[in-house]
Coordinates of C-alpha atoms and ligand atoms in Angstrom, one line a residue:
M1 CA -24.8 99.5 -217.6
S2 CA -24.6 98.5 -213.9
D3 CA -21.2 97.4 -212.5
A4 CA -22.6 94.0 -211.8
L5 CA -23.6 93.5 -215.4
S6 CA -20.3 95.1 -216.8
N7 CA -18.6 92.1 -215.2
T8 CA -19.0 89.5 -217.9
K9 CA -16.3 87.2 -216.6
T10 CA -18.7 85.2 -214.5
A11 CA -21.4 85.2 -217.0
T12 CA -22.5 81.9 -218.6
K13 CA -22.1 82.4 -222.4
I14 CA -24.8 80.8 -224.6
D15 CA -26.5 81.7 -227.8
A16 CA -29.9 82.3 -226.5
L17 CA -31.9 82.8 -223.4
V18 CA -35.7 82.3 -223.3
V19 CA -37.6 84.0 -220.5
G20 CA -40.7 81.8 -219.4
A21 CA -41.6 78.2 -219.5
G22 CA -45.2 78.6 -220.6
V23 CA -46.9 77.8 -223.9
A24 CA -44.5 80.2 -225.9
G25 CA -41.3 79.6 -223.9
L26 CA -41.5 75.8 -224.1
Y27 CA -41.9 75.7 -227.9
Q28 CA -39.3 78.5 -228.4
L29 CA -36.8 76.5 -226.4
Y30 CA -37.6 73.4 -228.3
Q31 CA -37.1 75.2 -231.7
L32 CA -33.9 77.0 -230.8
R33 CA -32.4 73.9 -229.4
N34 CA -33.3 71.9 -232.5
M35 CA -31.6 74.6 -234.6
G36 CA -28.3 73.7 -232.7
L37 CA -28.2 76.7 -230.5
T38 CA -27.1 76.7 -227.0
V39 CA -30.1 77.8 -225.1
K40 CA -31.7 78.0 -221.7
A41 CA -35.1 78.9 -220.5
L42 CA -35.6 80.7 -217.1
D43 CA -38.7 80.8 -215.1
T44 CA -39.7 82.2 -211.7
A45 CA -42.0 79.3 -211.2
S46 CA -40.9 76.0 -209.8
N47 CA -42.4 74.1 -212.8
V48 CA -43.6 74.6 -216.4
G49 CA -46.9 76.0 -217.3
G50 CA -46.7 79.8 -217.2
T51 CA -50.3 81.0 -216.9
W52 CA -51.4 77.5 -216.1
Y53 CA -48.8 77.2 -213.3
W54 CA -49.7 80.5 -211.6
N55 CA -53.4 80.6 -212.1
R56 CA -54.5 77.7 -209.8
Y57 CA -57.3 79.6 -208.2
P58 CA -60.6 77.7 -207.6
G59 CA -62.5 77.2 -210.9
A60 CA -59.7 78.2 -213.2
K61 CA -60.2 76.7 -216.7
F62 CA -60.0 77.2 -220.4
D63 CA -62.3 79.6 -222.3
S64 CA -60.6 78.2 -225.5
E65 CA -61.7 74.7 -226.6
A66 CA -58.9 72.4 -225.3
Y67 CA -58.3 70.8 -228.7
I68 CA -57.8 74.2 -230.3
Y69 CA -55.4 75.3 -227.5
Q70 CA -53.0 72.4 -228.1
Y71 CA -49.8 72.9 -230.2
L72 CA -50.2 71.8 -233.8
F73 CA -46.6 71.5 -234.9
D74 CA -46.3 67.8 -233.9
E75 CA -49.0 65.3 -234.7
A76 CA -47.9 62.7 -232.2
L77 CA -47.6 65.3 -229.5
Y78 CA -51.1 66.4 -230.3
K79 CA -52.6 62.9 -230.6
N80 CA -51.0 61.3 -227.6
W81 CA -52.8 63.6 -225.2
S82 CA -56.6 63.3 -224.6
W83 CA -58.8 65.8 -223.0
S84 CA -61.7 64.9 -220.6
S85 CA -63.9 67.8 -221.7
R86 CA -64.2 70.7 -224.0
F87 CA -63.1 73.3 -221.5
P88 CA -61.1 71.4 -218.9
G89 CA -59.8 73.0 -215.6
Q90 CA -56.4 74.1 -214.6
P91 CA -55.1 70.9 -212.9
E92 CA -55.6 69.1 -216.3
I93 CA -54.1 71.9 -218.2
E94 CA -51.1 72.0 -216.0
R95 CA -50.7 68.2 -216.4
W96 CA -50.8 68.7 -220.2
M97 CA -48.0 71.3 -220.0
N98 CA -45.9 68.8 -218.0
Y99 CA -46.6 66.2 -220.6
V100 CA -45.3 68.6 -223.3
A101 CA -42.2 69.3 -221.4
D102 CA -41.5 65.6 -220.7
S103 CA -42.3 64.5 -224.2
L104 CA -40.0 67.1 -225.8
D105 CA -37.3 66.5 -223.0
L106 CA -37.3 70.2 -222.2
R107 CA -36.6 70.2 -218.5
K108 CA -32.9 69.7 -218.8
D109 CA -32.6 73.2 -220.3
I110 CA -35.0 75.0 -218.0
L111 CA -33.8 76.8 -214.8
F112 CA -36.8 77.1 -212.4
K113 CA -37.1 79.5 -209.5
T114 CA -35.0 81.8 -211.5
T115 CA -36.2 85.4 -212.1
V116 CA -34.7 87.6 -214.7
I117 CA -34.3 91.1 -213.2
S118 CA -32.3 92.8 -215.9
A119 CA -31.1 92.5 -219.4
H120 CA -28.6 95.1 -220.9
F121 CA -27.5 95.3 -224.5
D122 CA -23.7 95.7 -224.6
E123 CA -22.8 97.6 -227.7
T124 CA -19.2 96.5 -227.6
T125 CA -19.9 92.8 -227.9
Q126 CA -23.3 93.3 -229.5
R127 CA -24.7 90.8 -226.9
W128 CA -27.1 90.8 -224.0
L129 CA -26.0 90.6 -220.4
V130 CA -28.8 89.2 -218.4
E131 CA -28.9 88.9 -214.6
T132 CA -31.2 87.0 -212.4
L133 CA -32.5 87.8 -208.9
A134 CA -30.0 85.3 -207.3
G135 CA -27.1 87.0 -209.2
Q136 CA -26.5 84.5 -212.0
R137 CA -25.4 86.2 -215.2
F138 CA -25.8 85.1 -218.8
D139 CA -24.0 86.6 -221.8
V140 CA -26.3 85.8 -224.8
Q141 CA -26.7 86.8 -228.5
Y142 CA -30.5 86.5 -228.4
F143 CA -32.8 87.5 -225.6
V144 CA -36.2 86.0 -226.2
A145 CA -38.9 87.3 -223.8
C146 CA -41.7 84.8 -223.6
G147 CA -43.0 86.1 -220.3
G148 CA -46.6 86.1 -221.1
M149 CA -49.2 88.6 -222.0
L150 CA -51.2 88.3 -218.8
S151 CA -48.5 87.4 -216.2
A152 CA -47.8 90.7 -214.3
P153 CA -50.6 90.6 -211.7
L154 CA -52.0 93.8 -210.2
E155 CA -51.4 92.8 -206.6
N156 CA -50.8 95.9 -204.6
L157 CA -53.8 97.9 -205.4
F158 CA -55.2 99.1 -202.1
P159 CA -53.7 100.9 -199.1
G160 CA -53.6 98.7 -196.0
Q161 CA -53.4 95.4 -197.7
D162 CA -50.7 94.3 -195.3
S163 CA -52.8 95.1 -192.2
F164 CA -55.5 92.6 -193.1
K165 CA -55.9 90.0 -190.4
G166 CA -57.3 87.3 -192.6
R167 CA -55.8 85.9 -195.8
L168 CA -55.5 87.9 -199.0
F169 CA -55.0 86.2 -202.3
H170 CA -54.4 87.4 -205.8
T171 CA -55.9 84.9 -208.3
A172 CA -52.7 84.7 -210.3
R173 CA -50.5 84.0 -207.2
W174 CA -52.8 81.4 -205.8
P175 CA -51.0 79.1 -203.4
N176 CA -50.5 75.4 -204.3
E177 CA -52.7 74.2 -201.4
V178 CA -56.3 73.4 -200.8
I179 CA -58.1 76.4 -199.4
D180 CA -61.0 75.5 -197.2
F181 CA -63.8 78.0 -197.6
K182 CA -66.2 76.4 -195.2
G183 CA -67.6 78.8 -192.7
K184 CA -65.6 81.7 -194.2
R185 CA -66.6 85.2 -195.1
V186 CA -65.0 85.9 -198.5
G187 CA -64.8 89.0 -200.5
V188 CA -64.0 88.9 -204.2
I189 CA -62.9 92.1 -206.0
G190 CA -63.3 91.9 -209.7
I191 CA -65.7 90.2 -212.1
G192 CA -63.5 89.7 -215.2
A193 CA -63.1 86.3 -216.7
T194 CA -61.0 85.2 -213.6
G195 CA -63.4 86.7 -211.0
I196 CA -66.4 85.0 -212.6
Q197 CA -64.7 81.6 -212.5
V198 CA -63.9 82.0 -208.8
I199 CA -67.2 83.3 -207.8
Q200 CA -69.3 80.5 -209.5
T201 CA -67.0 77.9 -208.0
I202 CA -66.8 79.0 -204.3
A203 CA -70.2 80.5 -203.8
S204 CA -71.8 77.2 -202.6
E205 CA -68.8 76.5 -200.3
V206 CA -68.4 79.8 -198.4
D207 CA -70.5 81.1 -195.5
Q208 CA -70.8 84.5 -197.0
L209 CA -69.6 85.8 -200.4
K210 CA -69.4 89.5 -201.1
V211 CA -68.7 90.5 -204.6
F212 CA -67.3 94.0 -205.2
I213 CA -68.5 95.2 -208.6
R214 CA -67.2 98.3 -210.4
T215 CA -68.0 97.7 -214.1
P216 CA -70.8 95.3 -215.1
Q217 CA -69.8 92.5 -217.4
Y218 CA -71.4 90.8 -220.4
V219 CA -71.3 87.1 -220.1
N220 CA -71.8 84.1 -222.3
P221 CA -72.8 80.6 -220.9
M222 CA -70.3 77.9 -221.5
A223 CA -71.3 74.6 -222.9
N224 CA -68.8 72.1 -221.5
P225 CA -69.6 68.5 -222.4
S226 CA -67.4 65.8 -221.1
Y227 CA -65.3 63.8 -223.7
G228 CA -65.3 60.1 -224.0
P229 CA -63.3 58.1 -226.5
A230 CA -65.7 58.9 -229.3
E231 CA -65.4 62.7 -228.9
V232 CA -61.6 62.5 -228.4
D233 CA -61.3 60.4 -231.7
A234 CA -63.4 62.9 -233.5
Y235 CA -61.4 66.0 -232.6
K236 CA -58.1 64.1 -233.2
A237 CA -59.3 63.1 -236.7
R238 CA -59.5 66.9 -237.4
F239 CA -55.8 67.5 -236.8
E240 CA -54.8 68.3 -240.4
E241 CA -57.9 70.4 -240.9
L242 CA -57.3 72.4 -237.7
K243 CA -53.7 72.9 -238.6
A244 CA -54.7 74.2 -242.0
T245 CA -57.5 76.5 -240.9
L246 CA -56.8 77.9 -237.4
P247 CA -53.8 80.1 -238.4
H248 CA -55.9 82.0 -241.0
T249 CA -59.1 82.8 -239.2
F250 CA -59.8 86.2 -237.6
S251 CA -59.1 85.0 -234.0
G252 CA -57.2 81.8 -234.4
F253 CA -60.2 79.7 -233.5
E254 CA -62.0 77.2 -235.6
Y255 CA -64.8 79.5 -236.3
D256 CA -64.8 82.7 -238.3
F257 CA -67.0 85.4 -239.8
V258 CA -69.0 83.6 -242.5
H259 CA -72.4 85.4 -242.8
G260 CA -71.6 88.3 -245.0
P261 CA -72.8 91.9 -244.3
W262 CA -74.8 92.0 -241.1
K263 CA -77.2 94.7 -242.1
K264 CA -78.1 93.0 -245.4
M265 CA -79.6 90.1 -243.6
S266 CA -83.2 90.1 -242.3
V267 CA -83.8 90.7 -238.6
E268 CA -85.1 87.1 -238.3
R269 CA -82.0 85.7 -239.8
R270 CA -79.8 87.9 -237.6
Q271 CA -81.7 86.7 -234.5
E272 CA -81.3 83.2 -235.7
I273 CA -77.5 83.5 -236.0
L274 CA -77.3 85.2 -232.6
E275 CA -79.3 82.4 -231.0
E276 CA -77.2 79.8 -232.7
N277 CA -74.0 81.3 -231.7
W278 CA -75.3 81.8 -228.1
Q279 CA -76.2 78.2 -227.9
H280 CA -72.8 77.2 -229.2
G281 CA -71.6 78.0 -225.7
A282 CA -68.1 79.2 -226.6
L283 CA -66.4 82.3 -227.7
K284 CA -68.1 82.0 -231.2
M285 CA -70.7 84.4 -230.2
W286 CA -68.0 87.1 -229.6
L287 CA -65.4 86.2 -232.2
A288 CA -67.4 84.9 -235.1
T289 CA -70.8 86.6 -235.3
C290 CA -69.8 89.5 -237.5
P291 CA -67.0 92.0 -237.8
E292 CA -69.4 94.9 -237.7
M293 CA -70.0 94.2 -233.9
F294 CA -66.6 95.8 -233.4
M295 CA -67.2 98.7 -235.7
D296 CA -70.8 99.8 -236.1
E297 CA -72.7 101.3 -233.1
E298 CA -76.0 100.1 -234.4
V299 CA -74.9 96.5 -234.8
S300 CA -73.1 96.6 -231.5
E301 CA -76.3 97.9 -229.8
E302 CA -78.4 95.2 -231.5
I303 CA -76.1 92.4 -230.3
S304 CA -75.5 93.9 -226.9
E305 CA -79.3 94.1 -226.4
F306 CA -79.6 90.5 -227.3
V307 CA -77.1 89.6 -224.6
R308 CA -78.6 91.9 -222.1
Q309 CA -82.1 90.3 -222.5
K310 CA -80.4 86.9 -222.0
M311 CA -79.0 88.2 -218.8
R312 CA -82.3 89.8 -217.7
D313 CA -84.1 86.5 -218.3
R314 CA -81.8 84.8 -215.8
L315 CA -81.3 87.6 -213.3
K316 CA -85.0 88.6 -213.1
D317 CA -84.4 90.9 -210.0
P318 CA -84.3 94.5 -211.3
H319 CA -81.8 95.6 -208.7
L320 CA -79.4 92.7 -209.8
C321 CA -80.0 93.7 -213.5
E322 CA -79.0 97.3 -212.8
L323 CA -75.9 96.1 -211.0
L324 CA -74.7 93.4 -213.4
I325 CA -75.8 94.2 -216.9
P326 CA -73.7 96.6 -218.9
T327 CA -75.4 99.5 -220.6
D328 CA -72.6 101.9 -221.4
Y329 CA -70.3 99.9 -223.6
G330 CA -70.9 97.3 -226.3
F331 CA -70.8 93.5 -226.1
G332 CA -67.4 92.2 -227.1
T333 CA -65.5 95.5 -226.9
H334 CA -63.4 93.8 -224.3
R335 CA -63.0 90.1 -223.3
V336 CA -66.2 88.2 -223.0
P337 CA -66.0 85.7 -220.2
L338 CA -67.7 82.2 -220.4
E339 CA -69.6 81.2 -217.3
H340 CA -71.5 78.4 -215.8
H341 CA -74.5 79.3 -213.6
Y342 CA -72.7 82.4 -212.6
L343 CA -75.6 84.8 -212.7
E344 CA -77.7 82.4 -210.6
V345 CA -75.1 82.7 -207.9
Y346 CA -76.5 86.1 -207.1
H347 CA -79.8 84.5 -206.1
R348 CA -78.2 82.7 -203.3
P349 CA -79.0 84.0 -199.7
N350 CA -75.3 83.9 -198.8
V351 CA -74.1 86.0 -201.8
E352 CA -74.3 89.8 -202.0
A353 CA -73.4 92.0 -205.0
I354 CA -72.0 95.3 -203.9
S355 CA -71.6 98.1 -206.4
V356 CA -68.3 100.0 -205.8
R357 CA -68.8 102.2 -208.9
G358 CA -69.8 105.4 -207.2
N359 CA -68.5 104.3 -203.9
P360 CA -65.0 102.9 -204.5
I361 CA -63.0 100.7 -202.2
T362 CA -60.7 103.0 -200.4
E363 CA -58.6 100.6 -198.3
I364 CA -58.2 97.2 -196.8
V365 CA -58.4 97.4 -193.0
P366 CA -57.5 94.7 -190.5
E367 CA -61.2 93.5 -190.5
G368 CA -61.9 93.6 -194.2
I369 CA -62.7 95.9 -197.1
K370 CA -63.6 99.6 -196.6
T371 CA -65.5 101.7 -199.1
A372 CA -65.6 105.5 -199.6
D373 CA -68.8 105.8 -197.5
G374 CA -67.0 104.4 -194.5
T375 CA -68.6 101.0 -194.6
V376 CA -66.3 98.1 -193.5
Y377 CA -67.2 94.7 -194.8
A378 CA -65.8 92.2 -192.3
L379 CA -64.1 89.2 -194.1
D380 CA -61.9 86.3 -193.4
Y381 CA -60.5 86.0 -197.0
V382 CA -60.1 88.7 -199.6
I383 CA -59.6 87.5 -203.2
L384 CA -58.2 90.0 -205.6
A385 CA -59.4 89.1 -209.1
T386 CA -58.1 92.4 -210.3
G387 CA -56.2 91.4 -213.4
F388 CA -52.9 92.3 -214.8
D389 CA -50.6 94.9 -216.2
A390 CA -51.2 93.2 -219.6
G391 CA -48.9 92.9 -222.6
S392 CA -46.2 95.3 -221.4
G393 CA -46.0 94.3 -217.6
A394 CA -43.9 91.1 -218.1
L395 CA -41.3 93.2 -220.0
T396 CA -41.3 96.4 -218.0
R397 CA -40.8 94.5 -214.7
I398 CA -37.4 93.5 -216.1
D399 CA -34.8 96.3 -216.4
I400 CA -34.3 96.1 -220.1
R401 CA -31.8 98.5 -221.6
G402 CA -31.2 98.7 -225.3
R403 CA -28.8 100.7 -227.5
E404 CA -27.3 103.8 -225.8
G405 CA -28.7 102.7 -222.5
R406 CA -32.3 103.4 -223.4
S407 CA -34.8 101.9 -220.9
L408 CA -37.8 100.0 -222.2
K409 CA -39.7 100.8 -219.0
E410 CA -39.0 104.5 -219.4
E411 CA -39.8 104.5 -223.1
W412 CA -43.1 102.5 -222.6
R413 CA -44.1 104.8 -219.8
K414 CA -44.6 107.4 -222.5
D415 CA -45.7 105.3 -225.5
I416 CA -45.9 101.5 -226.0
R417 CA -44.4 100.8 -229.4
T418 CA -43.2 97.6 -231.0
S419 CA -42.6 96.2 -234.5
L420 CA -45.3 93.4 -235.1
G421 CA -45.1 92.8 -231.4
L422 CA -42.0 90.7 -232.2
M423 CA -39.2 93.2 -231.9
I424 CA -38.6 96.7 -230.7
H425 CA -36.6 99.5 -232.3
G426 CA -33.5 100.3 -230.3
Y427 CA -33.4 96.8 -228.8
P428 CA -31.4 94.6 -231.2
N429 CA -31.8 90.8 -231.0
L430 CA -34.6 91.2 -228.4
F431 CA -37.5 89.1 -229.5
T432 CA -40.9 89.1 -227.8
T433 CA -44.0 87.0 -227.7
G434 CA -47.4 87.9 -226.4
A435 CA -46.2 91.6 -226.4
P436 CA -48.2 94.6 -227.4
L437 CA -49.3 95.4 -231.0
A438 CA -49.8 91.7 -232.0
P439 CA -53.1 89.7 -231.7
S440 CA -51.9 87.9 -228.5
A441 CA -54.5 86.7 -225.9
A442 CA -56.9 89.6 -226.3
L443 CA -57.9 88.7 -229.9
C444 CA -56.4 85.3 -230.6
N445 CA -56.5 81.8 -229.3
M446 CA -53.2 82.0 -227.5
T447 CA -51.5 78.9 -228.8
T448 CA -52.3 79.7 -232.4
C449 CA -50.6 83.1 -232.1
L450 CA -47.7 82.0 -229.9
Q451 CA -46.8 79.1 -232.3
Q452 CA -46.7 81.5 -235.2
Q453 CA -44.7 84.1 -233.2
T454 CA -42.1 81.6 -231.9
E455 CA -41.8 80.1 -235.4
W456 CA -41.3 83.5 -236.9
I457 CA -38.5 84.2 -234.3
A458 CA -36.8 80.9 -234.8
E459 CA -36.8 81.4 -238.6
C460 CA -35.5 84.9 -238.2
I461 CA -32.6 83.8 -236.1
S462 CA -31.9 80.9 -238.5
N463 CA -32.1 83.1 -241.6
T464 CA -29.8 85.8 -240.1
R465 CA -27.3 83.3 -238.7
A466 CA -27.1 81.7 -242.2
K467 CA -26.1 85.0 -243.7
G468 CA -23.5 85.6 -240.9
V469 CA -25.6 88.5 -239.5
K470 CA -25.0 89.0 -235.9
V471 CA -27.6 91.5 -235.0
I472 CA -31.1 92.4 -236.4
E473 CA -33.2 95.3 -235.3
P474 CA -36.3 96.9 -236.7
G475 CA -35.7 100.3 -238.2
E476 CA -37.5 103.3 -236.9
T477 CA -39.5 103.7 -240.1
F478 CA -40.6 100.2 -240.0
Q479 CA -41.8 100.5 -236.5
N480 CA -43.6 103.8 -237.0
D481 CA -45.4 102.3 -240.0
W482 CA -46.4 99.3 -238.0
V483 CA -47.7 101.4 -235.1
E484 CA -49.5 103.6 -237.5
H485 CA -51.2 100.6 -239.3
H486 CA -52.1 99.1 -236.0
D487 CA -53.6 102.3 -234.6
G488 CA -55.4 103.0 -237.9
L489 CA -57.2 99.7 -237.6
A490 CA -57.7 100.0 -233.8
N491 CA -59.1 103.5 -233.9
A492 CA -61.8 102.6 -236.4
T493 CA -63.3 100.1 -233.8
L494 CA -65.5 100.6 -230.8
V495 CA -62.9 98.7 -228.7
V496 CA -60.8 101.9 -228.1
K497 CA -63.9 103.4 -226.5
T498 CA -64.2 100.8 -223.8
H499 CA -62.2 100.7 -220.4
S500 CA -60.3 97.6 -219.9
W501 CA -56.9 96.0 -220.0
Y502 CA -57.2 95.9 -223.7
M503 CA -56.5 99.6 -223.6
G504 CA -54.2 99.6 -220.8
S505 CA -56.6 101.8 -218.9
N506 CA -56.8 99.4 -215.9
V507 CA -53.3 100.5 -214.9
E508 CA -52.9 104.1 -213.6
G509 CA -50.6 106.1 -215.9
K510 CA -50.2 103.5 -218.5
P511 CA -50.4 105.0 -222.0
R512 CA -53.6 104.3 -223.7
R513 CA -53.4 102.2 -226.8
L514 CA -55.1 99.0 -228.0
L515 CA -52.6 96.4 -226.9
S516 CA -53.7 93.8 -229.3
Y517 CA -53.6 93.9 -233.1
I518 CA -57.2 93.8 -234.5
G519 CA -56.5 93.3 -238.1
G520 CA -57.0 89.5 -237.7
V521 CA -54.8 86.6 -237.0
G522 CA -54.6 85.7 -240.7
Q523 CA -53.7 89.1 -241.8
Y524 CA -51.1 89.5 -239.0
R525 CA -49.5 86.2 -240.0
Q526 CA -49.3 87.3 -243.6
K527 CA -47.6 90.6 -242.6
C528 CA -45.1 88.7 -240.6
S529 CA -44.4 86.3 -243.5
E530 CA -44.0 89.3 -245.9
V531 CA -41.2 90.7 -243.7
T532 CA -39.4 87.3 -243.8
A533 CA -39.9 86.9 -247.5
S534 CA -38.5 90.4 -248.1
N535 CA -35.4 89.4 -246.3
Y536 CA -36.3 91.7 -243.4
A537 CA -36.9 94.9 -245.4
G538 CA -37.0 97.8 -243.0
F539 CA -34.8 96.0 -240.5
V540 CA -31.1 96.8 -239.8
L541 CA -28.9 93.7 -240.2
R542 CA -25.3 93.9 -239.1
Ligands
NA7_1 P1 -59.7 91.7 -215.7 O1 -60.4 91.3 -216.9 O2 -58.8 92.9 -216.0 O3 -60.7 92.0 -214.7 C1 -60.3 92.7 -213.5 C2 -61.5 93.0 -212.6 O4 -61.1 93.6 -211.4 C3 -62.4 93.9 -213.3 O5 -63.8 93.5 -213.0 C4 -62.1 95.3 -212.7 O6 -63.1 96.3 -212.6 C5 -61.8 94.8 -211.2 N1 -61.0 95.8 -210.5 C6 -59.7 96.2 -210.7 N2 -59.4 97.1 -209.8 C7 -60.4 97.3 -209.1 C8 -60.7 98.2 -208.1 N3 -59.7 99.2 -207.6 N4 -61.9 98.3 -207.5 C9 -62.9 97.4 -207.9 N5 -62.7 96.5 -208.9 C10 -61.5 96.5 -209.5 O7 -58.8 90.6 -215.2 P2 -59.0 89.0 -215.2 O8 -57.9 88.4 -214.4 O9 -60.4 88.7 -214.9 O10 -58.9 88.6 -216.7 C11 -57.7 89.0 -217.3 C12 -57.6 88.1 -218.6 O11 -57.1 86.7 -218.2 C13 -58.9 87.7 -219.3 O12 -59.4 88.8 -220.0 C14 -58.6 86.5 -220.0 O13 -58.1 86.8 -221.2 C15 -57.7 85.8 -219.1 P3 -63.2 97.4 -213.9 O14 -63.7 96.6 -215.1 O15 -61.7 97.8 -214.0 O16 -64.0 98.4 -213.4

């Protein structure tokens, strides 16, 4: 333990500390406070929102239906908010998160502009000592990390970034100001869900847009109708139904696999289903066509080819098709972005798609982006839509030390292991949401899963306190069994063969493992409930 942390005299002593004031952190704070605990939430941001505070880049919006993304624990909270469309943009989502914080009177217990830098478990007191960047200290029984699955941006990727004469942005650290793109030469690196939203939004504004493409991306057009009073009333009337069904589907959305064995259906019927799901204009095509898409090479190829043809029909130009249509991995084996006229952007005369697959970006120079062949692309703005150190990054960017001084960062450098993504062996009373080995953002509608996880945590704390238990920690065997179960499911799928943040392969040196549980949201929930019902069998309670 550091000298600073060993000095507990100046530490604020409370029951629980929550990291993060996003979807998970807000609800976790609310629950723990309602249980009578003294609790504070800390956030680096200057306001609530988490993901929806940071990701204010042009075109940022939901890929989950708004009425599905809302919390379902409080009917009034749900019904007193109305969305303007099926997939609204970031400003509206940020307003909603502020509405939640105000409605639940959460602000009084949140410290903004406060970054947790370390959390050390003190074996003498059996409590966590948490320190912030500004030197504040907290002495807490429960350390609840709700820092987000996609919150540690990959910002410093290229040598020479500081030398760039123009402005350089990472999408997840977008400034809270209007950026004028008129007359600007802009380079975007990355075509994940984020890059696509940026590109389709700014293409018509900029003077020149250069898109640097390493891996082609399957896309699915978004249908985004506006909502008037009739539509709003209709989805609000489904509150009870949504509450009853969402937690039990494969992905926490309202749709699920319903068609039975894929190969038993006729080719015509399969095409009909694909067309229907395609026209649905949401993530249904990906998350509710058939489970075989994730397991069976033939089915994967059939569905991938359907999507490729849709893309060819729009792109037309063979060169663009070659650049932008994936051929070496299956549709849905990583996140499928929704888009709106994105492919058509490449037909604009001011837009150029540049493949950096065999000719990687080597550095950022004062004038712009330089590739391995020596070409310098002169730019005014560089936009890094380069993603995140997902799942583990929010936790390893904090110096977390468990029993016997073990370092989470060091341990996860070798192997990323958790128990249900909710706790970690060796780290008593550390609770996590959106962490590896739970469904999380990759394979779940985020709010469905975060509600379930924060409720499990609150119940665990309540149950153990009621029994006079001070400390709970998953046993090594429990954790090994969970990792084995998780890997068993993951390794039977095609997802583990595809490069992406899902596998941690977007971060150099990160151990490769499917970060999200692929057994389904319903099954995950059941397994968590079984642990609770068994009075935490396999966990050590002291
Ligand atoms: P993603 O999905 O991780 O996408 C990052 C993109 O950046 C992807 O196209 C990468 O190409 C590209 N990238 C990263 N590094 C480089 C370098 N060095 N050169 C060229 N291209 C690079 O992040 P997003 O922010 O779009 O989305 C993350 C999640 O947020 C998303 O899945 C949703 O759940 C919400 P690559 O594929 O690695 O070749």
